[in-house]
CSV table of C-alpha atoms in Angstrom, one decimal:
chain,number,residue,atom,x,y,z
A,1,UNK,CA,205.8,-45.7,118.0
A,2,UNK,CA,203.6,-42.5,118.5
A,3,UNK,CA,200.7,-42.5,116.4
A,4,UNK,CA,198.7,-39.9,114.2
A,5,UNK,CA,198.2,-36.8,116.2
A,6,UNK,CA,195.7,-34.0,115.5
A,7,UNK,CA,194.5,-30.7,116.8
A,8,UNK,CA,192.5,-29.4,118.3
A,9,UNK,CA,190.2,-32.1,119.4
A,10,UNK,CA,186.8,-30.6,119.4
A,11,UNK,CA,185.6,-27.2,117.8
A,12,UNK,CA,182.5,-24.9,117.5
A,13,UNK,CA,181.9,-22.4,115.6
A,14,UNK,CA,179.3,-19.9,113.8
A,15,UNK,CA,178.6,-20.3,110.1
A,16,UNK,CA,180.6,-18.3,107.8
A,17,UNK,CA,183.3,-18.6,110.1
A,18,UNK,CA,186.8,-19.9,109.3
A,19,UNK,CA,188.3,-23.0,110.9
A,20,UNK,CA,191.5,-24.7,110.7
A,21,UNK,CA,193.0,-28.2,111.6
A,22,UNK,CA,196.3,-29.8,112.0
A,23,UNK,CA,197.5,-32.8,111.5
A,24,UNK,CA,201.0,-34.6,112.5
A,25,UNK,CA,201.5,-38.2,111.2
A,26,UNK,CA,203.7,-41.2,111.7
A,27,UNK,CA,207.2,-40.4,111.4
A,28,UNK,CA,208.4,-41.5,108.0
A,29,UNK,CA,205.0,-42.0,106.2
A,30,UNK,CA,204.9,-40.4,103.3
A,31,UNK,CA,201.2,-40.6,102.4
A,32,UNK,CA,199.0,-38.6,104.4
A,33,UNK,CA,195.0,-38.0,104.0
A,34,UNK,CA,192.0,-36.2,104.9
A,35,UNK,CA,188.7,-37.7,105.8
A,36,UNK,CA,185.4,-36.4,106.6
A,37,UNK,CA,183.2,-38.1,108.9
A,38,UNK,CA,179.5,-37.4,109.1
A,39,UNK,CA,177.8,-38.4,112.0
A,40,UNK,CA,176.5,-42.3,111.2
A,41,UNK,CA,178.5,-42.8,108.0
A,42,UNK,CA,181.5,-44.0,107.0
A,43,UNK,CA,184.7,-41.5,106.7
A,44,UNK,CA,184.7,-39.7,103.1
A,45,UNK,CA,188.5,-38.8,101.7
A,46,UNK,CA,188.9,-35.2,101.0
A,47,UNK,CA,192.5,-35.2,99.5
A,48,UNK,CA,195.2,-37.0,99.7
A,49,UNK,CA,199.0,-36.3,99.7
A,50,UNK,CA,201.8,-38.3,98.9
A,51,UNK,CA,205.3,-36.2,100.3
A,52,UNK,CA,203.9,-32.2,99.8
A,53,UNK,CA,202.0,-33.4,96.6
A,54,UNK,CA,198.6,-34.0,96.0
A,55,UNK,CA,197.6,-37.0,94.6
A,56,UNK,CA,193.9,-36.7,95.1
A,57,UNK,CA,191.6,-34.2,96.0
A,58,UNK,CA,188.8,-35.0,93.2
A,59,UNK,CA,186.0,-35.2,96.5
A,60,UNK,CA,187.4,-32.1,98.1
A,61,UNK,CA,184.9,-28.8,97.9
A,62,UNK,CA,187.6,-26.5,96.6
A,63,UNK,CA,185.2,-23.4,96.9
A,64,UNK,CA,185.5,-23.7,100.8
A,65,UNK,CA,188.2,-25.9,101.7
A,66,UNK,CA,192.0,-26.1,101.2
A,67,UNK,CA,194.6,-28.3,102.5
A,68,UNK,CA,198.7,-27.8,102.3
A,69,UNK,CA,201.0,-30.0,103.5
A,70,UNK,CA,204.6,-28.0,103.2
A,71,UNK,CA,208.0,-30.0,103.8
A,72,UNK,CA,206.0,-33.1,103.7
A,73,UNK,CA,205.5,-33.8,107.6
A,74,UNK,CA,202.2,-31.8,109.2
A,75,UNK,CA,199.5,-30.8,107.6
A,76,UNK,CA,196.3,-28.0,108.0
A,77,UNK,CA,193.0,-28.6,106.1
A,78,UNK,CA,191.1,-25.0,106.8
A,79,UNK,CA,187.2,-24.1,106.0
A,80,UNK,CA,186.6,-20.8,104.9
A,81,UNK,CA,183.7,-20.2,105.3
A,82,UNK,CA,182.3,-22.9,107.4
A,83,UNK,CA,178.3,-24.0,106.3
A,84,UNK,CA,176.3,-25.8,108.6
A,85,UNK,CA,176.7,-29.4,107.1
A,86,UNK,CA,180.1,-28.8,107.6
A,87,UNK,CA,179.8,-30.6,111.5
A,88,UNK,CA,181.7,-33.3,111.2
A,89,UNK,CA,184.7,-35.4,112.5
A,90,UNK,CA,187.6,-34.5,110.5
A,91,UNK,CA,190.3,-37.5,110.6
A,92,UNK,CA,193.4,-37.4,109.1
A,93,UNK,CA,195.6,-40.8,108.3
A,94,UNK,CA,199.0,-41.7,106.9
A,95,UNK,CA,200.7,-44.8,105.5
A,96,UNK,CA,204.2,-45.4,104.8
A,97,UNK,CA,204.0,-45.0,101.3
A,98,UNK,CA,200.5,-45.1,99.8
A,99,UNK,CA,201.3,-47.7,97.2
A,100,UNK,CA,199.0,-50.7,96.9
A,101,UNK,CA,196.6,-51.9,99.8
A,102,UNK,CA,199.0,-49.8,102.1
A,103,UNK,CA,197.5,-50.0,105.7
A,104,UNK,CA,196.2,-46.5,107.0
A,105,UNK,CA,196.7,-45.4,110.6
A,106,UNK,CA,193.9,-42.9,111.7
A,107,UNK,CA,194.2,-40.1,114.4
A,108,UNK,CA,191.4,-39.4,116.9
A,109,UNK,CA,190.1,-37.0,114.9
A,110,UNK,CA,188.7,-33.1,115.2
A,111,UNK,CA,185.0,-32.6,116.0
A,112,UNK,CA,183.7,-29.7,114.4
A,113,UNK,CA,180.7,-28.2,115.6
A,114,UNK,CA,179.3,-25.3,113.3
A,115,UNK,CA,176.0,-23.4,114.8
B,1,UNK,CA,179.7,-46.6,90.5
B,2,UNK,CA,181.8,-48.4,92.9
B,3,UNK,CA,179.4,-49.0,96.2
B,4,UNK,CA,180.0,-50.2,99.6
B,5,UNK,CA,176.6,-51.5,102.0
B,6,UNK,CA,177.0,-52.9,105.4
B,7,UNK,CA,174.6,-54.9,107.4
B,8,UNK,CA,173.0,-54.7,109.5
B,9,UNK,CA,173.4,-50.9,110.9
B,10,UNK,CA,173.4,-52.1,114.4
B,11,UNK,CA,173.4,-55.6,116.7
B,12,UNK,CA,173.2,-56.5,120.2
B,13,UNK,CA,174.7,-59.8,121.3
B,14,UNK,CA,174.6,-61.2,124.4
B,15,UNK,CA,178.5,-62.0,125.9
B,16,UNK,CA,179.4,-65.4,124.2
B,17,UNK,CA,176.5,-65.4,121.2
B,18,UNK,CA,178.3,-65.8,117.8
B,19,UNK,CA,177.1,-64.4,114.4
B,20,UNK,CA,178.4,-62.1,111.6
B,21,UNK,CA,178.5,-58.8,109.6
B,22,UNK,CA,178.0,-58.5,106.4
B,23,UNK,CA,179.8,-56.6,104.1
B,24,UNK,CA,178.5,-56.1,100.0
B,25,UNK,CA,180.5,-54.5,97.6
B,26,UNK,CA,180.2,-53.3,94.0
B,27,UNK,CA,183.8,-52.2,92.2
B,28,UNK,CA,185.1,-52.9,88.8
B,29,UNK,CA,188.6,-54.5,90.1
B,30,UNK,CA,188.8,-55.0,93.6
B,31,UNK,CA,192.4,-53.7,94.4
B,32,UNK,CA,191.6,-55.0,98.1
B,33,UNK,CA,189.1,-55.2,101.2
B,34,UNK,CA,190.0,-53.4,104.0
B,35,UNK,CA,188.2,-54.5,107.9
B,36,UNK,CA,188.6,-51.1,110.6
B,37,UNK,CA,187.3,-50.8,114.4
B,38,UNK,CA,186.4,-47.4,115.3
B,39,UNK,CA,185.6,-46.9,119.3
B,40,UNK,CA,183.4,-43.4,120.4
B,41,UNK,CA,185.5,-40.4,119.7
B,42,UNK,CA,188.6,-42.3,118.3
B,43,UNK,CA,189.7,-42.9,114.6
B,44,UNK,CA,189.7,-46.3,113.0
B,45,UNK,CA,192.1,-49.0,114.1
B,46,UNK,CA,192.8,-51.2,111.1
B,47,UNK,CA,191.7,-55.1,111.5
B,48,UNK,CA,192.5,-56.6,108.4
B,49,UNK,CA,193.0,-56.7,104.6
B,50,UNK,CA,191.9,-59.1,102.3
B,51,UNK,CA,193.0,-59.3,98.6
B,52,UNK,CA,191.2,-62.4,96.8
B,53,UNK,CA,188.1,-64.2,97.2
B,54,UNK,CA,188.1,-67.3,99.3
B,55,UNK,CA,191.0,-65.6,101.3
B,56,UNK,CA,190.7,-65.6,105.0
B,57,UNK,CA,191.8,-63.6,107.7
B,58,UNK,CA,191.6,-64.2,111.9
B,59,UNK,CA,193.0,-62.0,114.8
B,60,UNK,CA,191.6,-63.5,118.5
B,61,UNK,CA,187.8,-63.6,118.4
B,62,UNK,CA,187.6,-62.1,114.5
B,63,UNK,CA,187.7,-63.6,111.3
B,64,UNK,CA,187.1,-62.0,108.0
B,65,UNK,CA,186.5,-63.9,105.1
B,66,UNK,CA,185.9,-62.9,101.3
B,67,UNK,CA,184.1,-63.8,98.6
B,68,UNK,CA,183.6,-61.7,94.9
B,69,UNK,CA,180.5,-60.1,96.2
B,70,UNK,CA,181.1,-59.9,99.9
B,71,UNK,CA,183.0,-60.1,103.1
B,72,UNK,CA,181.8,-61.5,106.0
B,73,UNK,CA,183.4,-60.1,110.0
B,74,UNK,CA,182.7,-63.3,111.8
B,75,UNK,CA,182.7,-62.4,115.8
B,76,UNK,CA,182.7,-66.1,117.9
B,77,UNK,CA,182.1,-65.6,121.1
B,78,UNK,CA,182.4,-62.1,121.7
B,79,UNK,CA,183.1,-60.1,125.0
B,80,UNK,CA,181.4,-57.0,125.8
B,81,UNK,CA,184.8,-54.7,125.1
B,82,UNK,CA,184.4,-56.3,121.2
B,83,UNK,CA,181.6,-53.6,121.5
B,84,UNK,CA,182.7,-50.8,118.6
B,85,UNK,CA,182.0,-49.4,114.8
B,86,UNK,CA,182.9,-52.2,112.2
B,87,UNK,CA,183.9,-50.3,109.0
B,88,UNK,CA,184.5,-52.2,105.5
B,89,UNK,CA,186.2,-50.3,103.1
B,90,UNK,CA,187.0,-51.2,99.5
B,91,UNK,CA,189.9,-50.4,96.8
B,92,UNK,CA,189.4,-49.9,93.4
B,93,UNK,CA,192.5,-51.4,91.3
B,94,UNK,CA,191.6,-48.7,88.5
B,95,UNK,CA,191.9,-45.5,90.5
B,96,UNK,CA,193.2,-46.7,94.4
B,97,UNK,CA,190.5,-45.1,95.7
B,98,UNK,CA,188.9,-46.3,98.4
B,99,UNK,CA,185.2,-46.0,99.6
B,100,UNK,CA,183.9,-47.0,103.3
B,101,UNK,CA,180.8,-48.1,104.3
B,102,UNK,CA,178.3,-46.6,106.5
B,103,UNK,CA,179.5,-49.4,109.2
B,104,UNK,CA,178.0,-52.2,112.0
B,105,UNK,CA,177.1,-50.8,115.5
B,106,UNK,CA,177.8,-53.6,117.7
B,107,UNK,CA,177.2,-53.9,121.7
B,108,UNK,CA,177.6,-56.9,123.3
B,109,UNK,CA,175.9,-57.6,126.4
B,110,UNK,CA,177.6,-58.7,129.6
């Protein structure tokens, strides 16, 4: 079964740039989510989607960041602009339904780098 | 405010030498507890969930365990490639959302 896949891998860019990620999950999984991962702490969700929905996205800074996720399969999360505490690993996980104590399953994630 | 703290924020083992991490929560209704790996440069691979306290979990050389306060990753006799990121994650039962920890830095020693 492939897994979560996400693109690109690593990124750098200047402040006030814009950047924008992609995610592909699990075929069939109809929950899909965000994360943001500083460096040493635990991952943060930005917004999460259950089919092309959005279910939550009460942590996501709306002012800078915006996420679709059309026909329910891939996703993009973009930055525009990008600040400096914006460098961060961006992960993006899906589930098979979202429901309950469903179990996530992460991609490798995007390193952003924002100078 | 719902709160997940790990402990410690890093530990070296020698190959073979037992012990735990420690996991402390705080959440109004715990929906459930949630035990992830995370390797350099990968995303978390889940471990295991746990839904009650006293409840129990084991997979090879891992065994989580879960009381009303906390959850313990108990590592016997681990190998140097048990060397990762241990994350704990929590689930509120009022909201589902769910709140990691900082995580465990863990490198065993061959």
């Amino acid at each position: 079964e492939a897994g979560v896949a996400q693109s690109p891998r690593y990124k750098i860019i200047e402040k006030r740039q814009s950047v924008a990620f992609w995610c592909n999950p699990i075929s069939g999984h109809a929950t899909l989510y965000w994360y943001q991962q500083i460096l040493g702490q635990g991952p943060k969700l930005l917004i999460q989607f259950q089919n092309n929905g959005v279910v939550d996205d009460s942590q996501l800074p709306k002012d800078r960041f915006s996420a679709e996720r059309l026909k329910g399969v891939d996703s993009t999360l973009k930055i525009q602009p990008a600040k400096l505490e914006d460098s961060a690993v961006y992960l993006c996980a899906s589930s098979l339904d979202g429901g309950g104590t469903d179990t996530q399953y992460f991609g490798p994630g995007t390193r952003l780098t924002v100078l | 405010e719902d709160q997940v703290t790990q402990s410690p924020e890093a530990l070296r083992l020698q190959e073979g030498e037992s012990s735990s991490l420690n996991c402390s929560y705080t959440v109004s209704g715990l929906r459930g507890l949630f035990w992830y790996r995370q390797d350099p440069g990968k995303g978390p691979e889940f471990l295991f969930t746990l839904y009650s306290a006293g409840e129990e979990k084991e997979k090879e050389r891992l065994k989580a365990t879960l009381t009303k306060k906390e959850s313990f990753l108990h590592i016997t006799a681990p190998k140097p490639e048990d060397s990762a990121t241990y994350l704990c994650a929590v689930q509120a039962d009022r909201d589902d959302k769910i709140i990691f920890g900082k995580g465990t830095r863990l490198h065993i020693l061959p």
